[in-house]
Coordinates of C-alpha atoms and ligand atoms in Angstrom, one line a residue:
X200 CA -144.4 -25.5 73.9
X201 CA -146.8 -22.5 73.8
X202 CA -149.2 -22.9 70.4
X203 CA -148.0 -19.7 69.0
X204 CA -144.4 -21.3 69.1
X205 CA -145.0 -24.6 67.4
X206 CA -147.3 -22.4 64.5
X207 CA -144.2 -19.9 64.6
X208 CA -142.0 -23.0 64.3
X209 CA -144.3 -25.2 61.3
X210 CA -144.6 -21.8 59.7
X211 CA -140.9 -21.9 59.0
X212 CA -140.6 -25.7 58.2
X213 CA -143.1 -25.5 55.7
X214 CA -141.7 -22.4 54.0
X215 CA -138.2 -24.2 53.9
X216 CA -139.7 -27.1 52.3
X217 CA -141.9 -25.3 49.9
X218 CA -139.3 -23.0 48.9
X219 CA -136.4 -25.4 48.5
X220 CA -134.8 -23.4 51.0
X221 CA -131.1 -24.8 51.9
X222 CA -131.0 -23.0 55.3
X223 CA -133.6 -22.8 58.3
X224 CA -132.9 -20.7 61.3
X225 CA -135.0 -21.8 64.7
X226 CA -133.0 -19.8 66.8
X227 CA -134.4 -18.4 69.7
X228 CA -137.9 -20.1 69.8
X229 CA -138.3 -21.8 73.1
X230 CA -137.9 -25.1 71.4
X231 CA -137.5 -28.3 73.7
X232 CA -137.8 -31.1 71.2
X233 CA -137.0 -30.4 67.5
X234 CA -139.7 -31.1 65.1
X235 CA -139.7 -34.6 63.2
X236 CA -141.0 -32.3 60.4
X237 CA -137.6 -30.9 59.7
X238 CA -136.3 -34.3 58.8
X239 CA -138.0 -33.8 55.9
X240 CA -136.1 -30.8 55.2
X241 CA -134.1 -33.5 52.9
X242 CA -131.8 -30.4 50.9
X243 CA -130.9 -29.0 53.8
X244 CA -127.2 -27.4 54.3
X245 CA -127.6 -25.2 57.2
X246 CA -129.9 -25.5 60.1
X247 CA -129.6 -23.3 63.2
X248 CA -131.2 -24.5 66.5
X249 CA -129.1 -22.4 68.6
X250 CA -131.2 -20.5 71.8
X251 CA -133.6 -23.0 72.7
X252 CA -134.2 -25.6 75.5
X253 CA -133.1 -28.6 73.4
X254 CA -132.6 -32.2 75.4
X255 CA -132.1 -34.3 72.5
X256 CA -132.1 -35.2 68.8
X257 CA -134.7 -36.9 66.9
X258 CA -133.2 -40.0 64.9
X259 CA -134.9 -39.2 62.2
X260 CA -133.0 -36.2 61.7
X261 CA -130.5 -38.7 60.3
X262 CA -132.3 -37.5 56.5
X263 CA -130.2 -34.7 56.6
X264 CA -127.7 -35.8 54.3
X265 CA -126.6 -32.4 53.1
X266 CA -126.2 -30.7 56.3
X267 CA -123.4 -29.0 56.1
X268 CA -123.7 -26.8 59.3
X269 CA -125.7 -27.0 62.2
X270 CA -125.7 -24.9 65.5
X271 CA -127.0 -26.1 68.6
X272 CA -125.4 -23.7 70.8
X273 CA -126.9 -22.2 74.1
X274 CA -129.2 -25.7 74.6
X275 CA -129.7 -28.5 77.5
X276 CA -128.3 -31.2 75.8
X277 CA -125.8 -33.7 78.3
X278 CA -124.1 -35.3 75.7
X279 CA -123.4 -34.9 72.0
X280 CA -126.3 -36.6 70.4
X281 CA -126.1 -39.9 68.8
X282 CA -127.8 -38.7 65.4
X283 CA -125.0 -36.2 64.3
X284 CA -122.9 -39.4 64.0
X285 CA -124.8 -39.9 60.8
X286 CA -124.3 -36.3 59.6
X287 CA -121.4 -37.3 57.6
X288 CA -122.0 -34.1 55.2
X289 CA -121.6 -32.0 58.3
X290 CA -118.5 -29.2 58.0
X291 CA -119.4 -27.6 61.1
X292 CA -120.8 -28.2 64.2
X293 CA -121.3 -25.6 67.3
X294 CA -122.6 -27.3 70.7
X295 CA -121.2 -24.4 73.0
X296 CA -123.2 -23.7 76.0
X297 CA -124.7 -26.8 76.5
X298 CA -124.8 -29.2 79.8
X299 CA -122.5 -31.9 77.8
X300 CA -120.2 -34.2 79.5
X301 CA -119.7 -37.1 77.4
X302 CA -118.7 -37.2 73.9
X303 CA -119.1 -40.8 72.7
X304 CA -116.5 -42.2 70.0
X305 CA -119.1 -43.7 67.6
X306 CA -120.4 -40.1 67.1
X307 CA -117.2 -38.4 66.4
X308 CA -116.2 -41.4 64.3
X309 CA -118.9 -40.4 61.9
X310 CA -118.1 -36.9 61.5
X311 CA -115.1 -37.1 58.9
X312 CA -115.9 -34.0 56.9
X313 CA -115.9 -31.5 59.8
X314 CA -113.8 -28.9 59.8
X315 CA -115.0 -26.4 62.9
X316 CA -116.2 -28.3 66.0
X317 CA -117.0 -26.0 69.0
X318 CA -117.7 -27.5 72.5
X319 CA -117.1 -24.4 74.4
X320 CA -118.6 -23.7 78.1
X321 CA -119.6 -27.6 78.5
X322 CA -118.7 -30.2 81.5
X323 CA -116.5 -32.1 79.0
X324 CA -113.8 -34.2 81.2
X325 CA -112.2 -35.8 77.9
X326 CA -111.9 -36.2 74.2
X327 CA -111.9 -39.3 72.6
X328 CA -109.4 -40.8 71.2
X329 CA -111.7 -41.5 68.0
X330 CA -111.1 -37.5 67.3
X331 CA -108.5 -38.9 65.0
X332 CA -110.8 -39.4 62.5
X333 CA -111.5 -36.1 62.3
X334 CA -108.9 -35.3 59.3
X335 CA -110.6 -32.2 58.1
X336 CA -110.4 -30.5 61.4
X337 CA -109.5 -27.1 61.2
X338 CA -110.6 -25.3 64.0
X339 CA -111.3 -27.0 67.4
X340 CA -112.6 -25.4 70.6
X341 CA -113.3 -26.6 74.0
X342 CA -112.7 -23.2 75.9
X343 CA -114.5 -23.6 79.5
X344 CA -114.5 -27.2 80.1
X345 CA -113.2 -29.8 82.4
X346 CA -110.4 -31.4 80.4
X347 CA -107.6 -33.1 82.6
X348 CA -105.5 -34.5 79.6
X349 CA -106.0 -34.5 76.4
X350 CA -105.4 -37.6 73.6
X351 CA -102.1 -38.1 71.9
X352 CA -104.5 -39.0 68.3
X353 CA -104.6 -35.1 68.5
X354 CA -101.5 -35.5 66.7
X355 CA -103.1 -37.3 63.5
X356 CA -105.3 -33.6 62.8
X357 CA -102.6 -32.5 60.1
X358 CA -104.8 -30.0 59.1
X359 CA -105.6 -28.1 62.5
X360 CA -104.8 -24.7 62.2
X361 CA -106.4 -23.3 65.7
X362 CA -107.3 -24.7 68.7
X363 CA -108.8 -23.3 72.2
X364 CA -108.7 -25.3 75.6
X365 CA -108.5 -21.9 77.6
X366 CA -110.2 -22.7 80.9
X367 CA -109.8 -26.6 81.1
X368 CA -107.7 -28.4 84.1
X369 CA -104.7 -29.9 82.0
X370 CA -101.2 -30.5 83.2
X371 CA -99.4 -31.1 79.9
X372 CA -99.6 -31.1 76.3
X373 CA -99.2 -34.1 74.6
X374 CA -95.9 -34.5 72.6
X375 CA -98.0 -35.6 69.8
X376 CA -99.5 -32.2 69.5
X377 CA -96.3 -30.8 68.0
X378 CA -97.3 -33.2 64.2
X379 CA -99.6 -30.9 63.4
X380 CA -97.9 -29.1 61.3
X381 CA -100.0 -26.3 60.3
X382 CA -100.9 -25.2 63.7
X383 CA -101.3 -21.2 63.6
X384 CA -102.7 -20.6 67.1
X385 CA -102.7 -22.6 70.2
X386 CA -104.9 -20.8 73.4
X387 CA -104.5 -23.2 76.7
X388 CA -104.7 -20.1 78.9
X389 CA -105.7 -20.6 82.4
X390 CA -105.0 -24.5 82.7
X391 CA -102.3 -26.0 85.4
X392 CA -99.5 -26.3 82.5
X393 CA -96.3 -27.0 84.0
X394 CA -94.6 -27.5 80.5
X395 CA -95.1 -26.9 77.1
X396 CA -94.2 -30.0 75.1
X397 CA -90.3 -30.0 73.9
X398 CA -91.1 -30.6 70.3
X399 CA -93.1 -27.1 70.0
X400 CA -90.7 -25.7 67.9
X401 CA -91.5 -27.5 64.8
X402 CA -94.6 -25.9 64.3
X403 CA -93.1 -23.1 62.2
X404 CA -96.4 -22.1 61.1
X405 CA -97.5 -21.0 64.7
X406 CA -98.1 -17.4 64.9
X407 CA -100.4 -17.0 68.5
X408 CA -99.5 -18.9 71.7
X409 CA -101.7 -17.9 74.7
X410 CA -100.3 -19.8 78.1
X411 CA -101.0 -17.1 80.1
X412 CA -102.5 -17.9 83.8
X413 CA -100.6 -21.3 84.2
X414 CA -97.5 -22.7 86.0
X415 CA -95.0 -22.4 83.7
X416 CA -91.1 -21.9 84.8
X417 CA -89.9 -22.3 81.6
X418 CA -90.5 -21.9 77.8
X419 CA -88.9 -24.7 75.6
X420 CA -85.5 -24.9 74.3
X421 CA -85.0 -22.8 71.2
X422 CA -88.5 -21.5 71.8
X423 CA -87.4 -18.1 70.8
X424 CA -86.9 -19.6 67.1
X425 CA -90.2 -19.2 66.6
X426 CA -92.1 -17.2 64.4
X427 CA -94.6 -15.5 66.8
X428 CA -96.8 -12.6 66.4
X429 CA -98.2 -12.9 70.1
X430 CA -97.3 -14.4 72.9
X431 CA -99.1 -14.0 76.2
X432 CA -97.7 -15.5 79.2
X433 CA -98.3 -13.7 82.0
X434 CA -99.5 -14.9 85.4
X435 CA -97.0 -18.1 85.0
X436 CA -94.4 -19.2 87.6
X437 CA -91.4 -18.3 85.5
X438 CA -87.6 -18.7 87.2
X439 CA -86.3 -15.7 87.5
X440 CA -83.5 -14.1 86.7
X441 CA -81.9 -13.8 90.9
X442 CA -78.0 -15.5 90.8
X443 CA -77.3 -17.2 93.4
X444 CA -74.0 -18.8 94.7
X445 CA -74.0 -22.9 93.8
X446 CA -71.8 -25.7 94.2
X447 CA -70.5 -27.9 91.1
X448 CA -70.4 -31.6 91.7
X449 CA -67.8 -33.8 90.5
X450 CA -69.1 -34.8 86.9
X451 CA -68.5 -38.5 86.3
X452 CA -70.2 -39.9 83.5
X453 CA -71.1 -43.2 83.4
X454 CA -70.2 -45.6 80.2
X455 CA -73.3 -45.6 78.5
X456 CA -73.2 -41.9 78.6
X457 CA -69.9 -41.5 77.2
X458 CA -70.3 -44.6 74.7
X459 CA -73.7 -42.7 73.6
X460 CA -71.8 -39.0 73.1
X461 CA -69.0 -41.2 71.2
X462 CA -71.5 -42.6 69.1
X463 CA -74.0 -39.8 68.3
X464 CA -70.6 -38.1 67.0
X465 CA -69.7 -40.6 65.0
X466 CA -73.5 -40.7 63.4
X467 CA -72.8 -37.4 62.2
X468 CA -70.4 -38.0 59.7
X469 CA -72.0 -39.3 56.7
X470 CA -69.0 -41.5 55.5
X471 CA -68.1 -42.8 59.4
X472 CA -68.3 -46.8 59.8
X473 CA -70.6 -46.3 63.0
X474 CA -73.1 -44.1 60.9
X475 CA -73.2 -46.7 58.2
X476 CA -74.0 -49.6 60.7
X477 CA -76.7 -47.8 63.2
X478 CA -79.4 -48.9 60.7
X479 CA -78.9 -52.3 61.3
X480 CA -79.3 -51.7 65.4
X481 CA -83.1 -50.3 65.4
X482 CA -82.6 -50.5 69.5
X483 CA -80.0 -48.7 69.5
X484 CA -81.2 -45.7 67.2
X485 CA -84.4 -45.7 69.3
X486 CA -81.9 -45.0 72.3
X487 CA -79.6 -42.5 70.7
X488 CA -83.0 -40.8 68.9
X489 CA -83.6 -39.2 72.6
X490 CA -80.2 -37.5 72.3
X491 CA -80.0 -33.5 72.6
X492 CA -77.3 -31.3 71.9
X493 CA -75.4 -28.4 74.1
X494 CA -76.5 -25.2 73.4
X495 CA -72.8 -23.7 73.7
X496 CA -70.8 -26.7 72.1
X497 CA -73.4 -28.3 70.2
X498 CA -72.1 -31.7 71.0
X499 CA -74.6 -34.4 71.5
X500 CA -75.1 -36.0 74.7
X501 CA -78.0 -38.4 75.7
X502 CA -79.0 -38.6 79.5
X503 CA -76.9 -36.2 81.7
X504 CA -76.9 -32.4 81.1
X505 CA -77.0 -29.5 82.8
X506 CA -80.0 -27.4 82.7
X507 CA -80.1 -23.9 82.2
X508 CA -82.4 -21.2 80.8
X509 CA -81.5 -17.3 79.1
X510 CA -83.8 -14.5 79.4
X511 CA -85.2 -14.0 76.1
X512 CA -86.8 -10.3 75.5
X513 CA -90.0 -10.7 73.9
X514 CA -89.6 -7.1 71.9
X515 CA -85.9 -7.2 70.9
X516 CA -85.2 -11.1 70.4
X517 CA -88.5 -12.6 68.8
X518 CA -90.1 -9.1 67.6
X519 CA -93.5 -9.6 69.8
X520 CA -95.5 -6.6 71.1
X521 CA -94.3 -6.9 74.9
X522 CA -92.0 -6.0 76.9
X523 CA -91.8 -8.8 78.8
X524 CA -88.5 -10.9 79.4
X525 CA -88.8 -14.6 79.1
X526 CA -86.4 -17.7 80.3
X527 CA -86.3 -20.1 77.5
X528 CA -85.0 -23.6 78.5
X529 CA -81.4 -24.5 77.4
X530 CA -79.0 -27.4 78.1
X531 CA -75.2 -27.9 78.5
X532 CA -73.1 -30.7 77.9
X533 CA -70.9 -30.7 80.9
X534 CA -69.3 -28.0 83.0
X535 CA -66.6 -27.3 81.2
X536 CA -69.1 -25.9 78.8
X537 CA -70.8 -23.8 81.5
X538 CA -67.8 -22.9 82.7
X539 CA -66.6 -21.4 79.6
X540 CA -66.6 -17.2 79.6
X541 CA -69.0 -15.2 77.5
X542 CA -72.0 -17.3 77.4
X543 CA -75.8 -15.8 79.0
X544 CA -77.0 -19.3 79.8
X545 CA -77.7 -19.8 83.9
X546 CA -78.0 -23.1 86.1
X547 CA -81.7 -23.7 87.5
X548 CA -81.3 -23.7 91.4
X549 CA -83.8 -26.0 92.9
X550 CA -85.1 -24.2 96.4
Ligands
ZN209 ZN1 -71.1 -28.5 75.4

């Protein structure tokens, strides 16, 4: 480190400590190792190290019980170091643009206050499934990484509100992401998506979804329910809207199917002997809890249906700045039901 640096650098710890000051900024200073100095920094809430050549963390910065945020953005670092584990005070926590592939459980188990954690532009391959402990989380970010799939303890993050994993390589969503409930805006652009995760429309609070650039055919069912301000999908590999001529097999359902129809009807009325009894057969609810129902009909069937989409238009159906026309994923009980007149829902052709 030139000397005109470290004085630069001392200079600014001193004046911090001296002054009581609860923020240092060493931004932008050429900085490879962090000065044990600032451990001493004891009052410290915000600390920016952001710009620099950083490789690693001394332990000692472990003092910093108040450290509330800390930006170590645009660094070297190859993994996120094991000192921040102690930071329980920390709220948030930017290690964008960093070299980082591994993020080891012990350190996110430590980090129960946080609320922002950015990871952007790093070579991360996976989260661990520790990030459940991360109950403040509001805002999570791993835009430009290497994710292939991410952990269904996502789920337990009640109070997520955003999160970014625009530019990863993931495949699916976990079910479990559709718990967190107050989920405003979800960005997985530019992934290899091939579904969105059936239960999506109970996050009534979600107001951006950004799947645009992966290889989606279809949207959900009742997608269109939801409250969206934006939607961007483009560059996806939607079915389109081309009829062609199809045969209709024979439907024969087999026993358990039409035992399972008879019995999710039955389970909906309240005072029926089969509804009262269900409790005691947890098997058996499990089973029938996989049930759907027909979109025309809305009788309940459990493991044979028919599956269909309708073109939803983004402008007139779900009020959405586009004019793009979207299939969103329906099913049918039978074909009697798609056979019926007056109904916009279409059979998927396989090619
Ligand atoms: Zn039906």
């Amino acid at each position: 480190m030139a000397e005109s640096v470290v004085g630069a650098i001392d200079v600014s710890v001193v004046r911090a400590l001296y002054g009581n000051s609860p923020s240092l900024n060493l931004s932008s200073k050429k900085i490879r190792e962090v000065p044990k100095c600032v451990s001493r920094l004891t009052k410290l809430s915000v600390l920016l190290l952001n710009n620099n050549c950083i490789t690693s963390l001394p332990a000692e910065l472990l003092s910093l019980q108040h450290l509330t945020q800390l930006n170590l953005g645009n660094n070297s670092l190859k993994e996120v170091p094991a000192a921040l584990g102690h930071l329980e005070s920390l709220k948030k926590l930017y290690l964008f643009s960093n070299q980082i592939t591994v993020v080891p459980p012990e350190v996110i188990d430590g980090l129960h206050n946080l609320v922002v954690l950015n990871l952007n532009h790093n070579k991360i391959q996976s989260l661990p499934l520790e990030i459940k402990s991360l109950m403040k989380l509001e805002h999570l970010s791993v835009l430009d990484n290497k994710l292939e799939e991410l952990p269904a303890e996502l789920g337990h993050l009640s109070k997520l509100s955003e999160i970014n994993l625009t530019s990863n390589r993931l495949c699916c969503l976990p079910q479990q992401l559709c718990q967190c409930k107050d989920l405003t805006k979800l960005h997985v652009a530019r992934n290899k998506l091939t579904s969105l995760p059936e239960g999506i429309t109970a996050l009534e609070k979600l107001q951006v979804v950004d799947v645009a650039g992966n290889k989606l055919s279809v949207f959900p069912v009742e997608f269109h329910r939801l409250p969206l301000k934006e939607l961007y999908c483009e560059g996806n590999r939607f079915v389109q809207c081309e009829p062609v001529q199809s045969e209709q097999d024979a439907e024969v359902l087999t026993l358990k199917e039409l035992v399972a129809r008879f019995v999710l009807w039955e389970d909906r009325n309240r005072v029926s002997l089969v509804h009262r009894m269900l409790p005691h057969y947890p098997c058996l609810s499990a089973l029938l809890a996989n049930g759907s129902c027909c979109a025309l009909c809305q009788g309940p069937f459990l493991t044979t249906w028919l599956e269909c989409v309708h073109f939803v238009n983004l402008r007139k159906d779900m009020k959405v700045r586009s004019s793009l026309t979207i299939p969103v994923r329906a099913v049918l009980c039978s074909y009697k039901c798609f056979n019926t007149e007056g109904h916009c829902y279409y059979g998927v052709a396989t090619r």
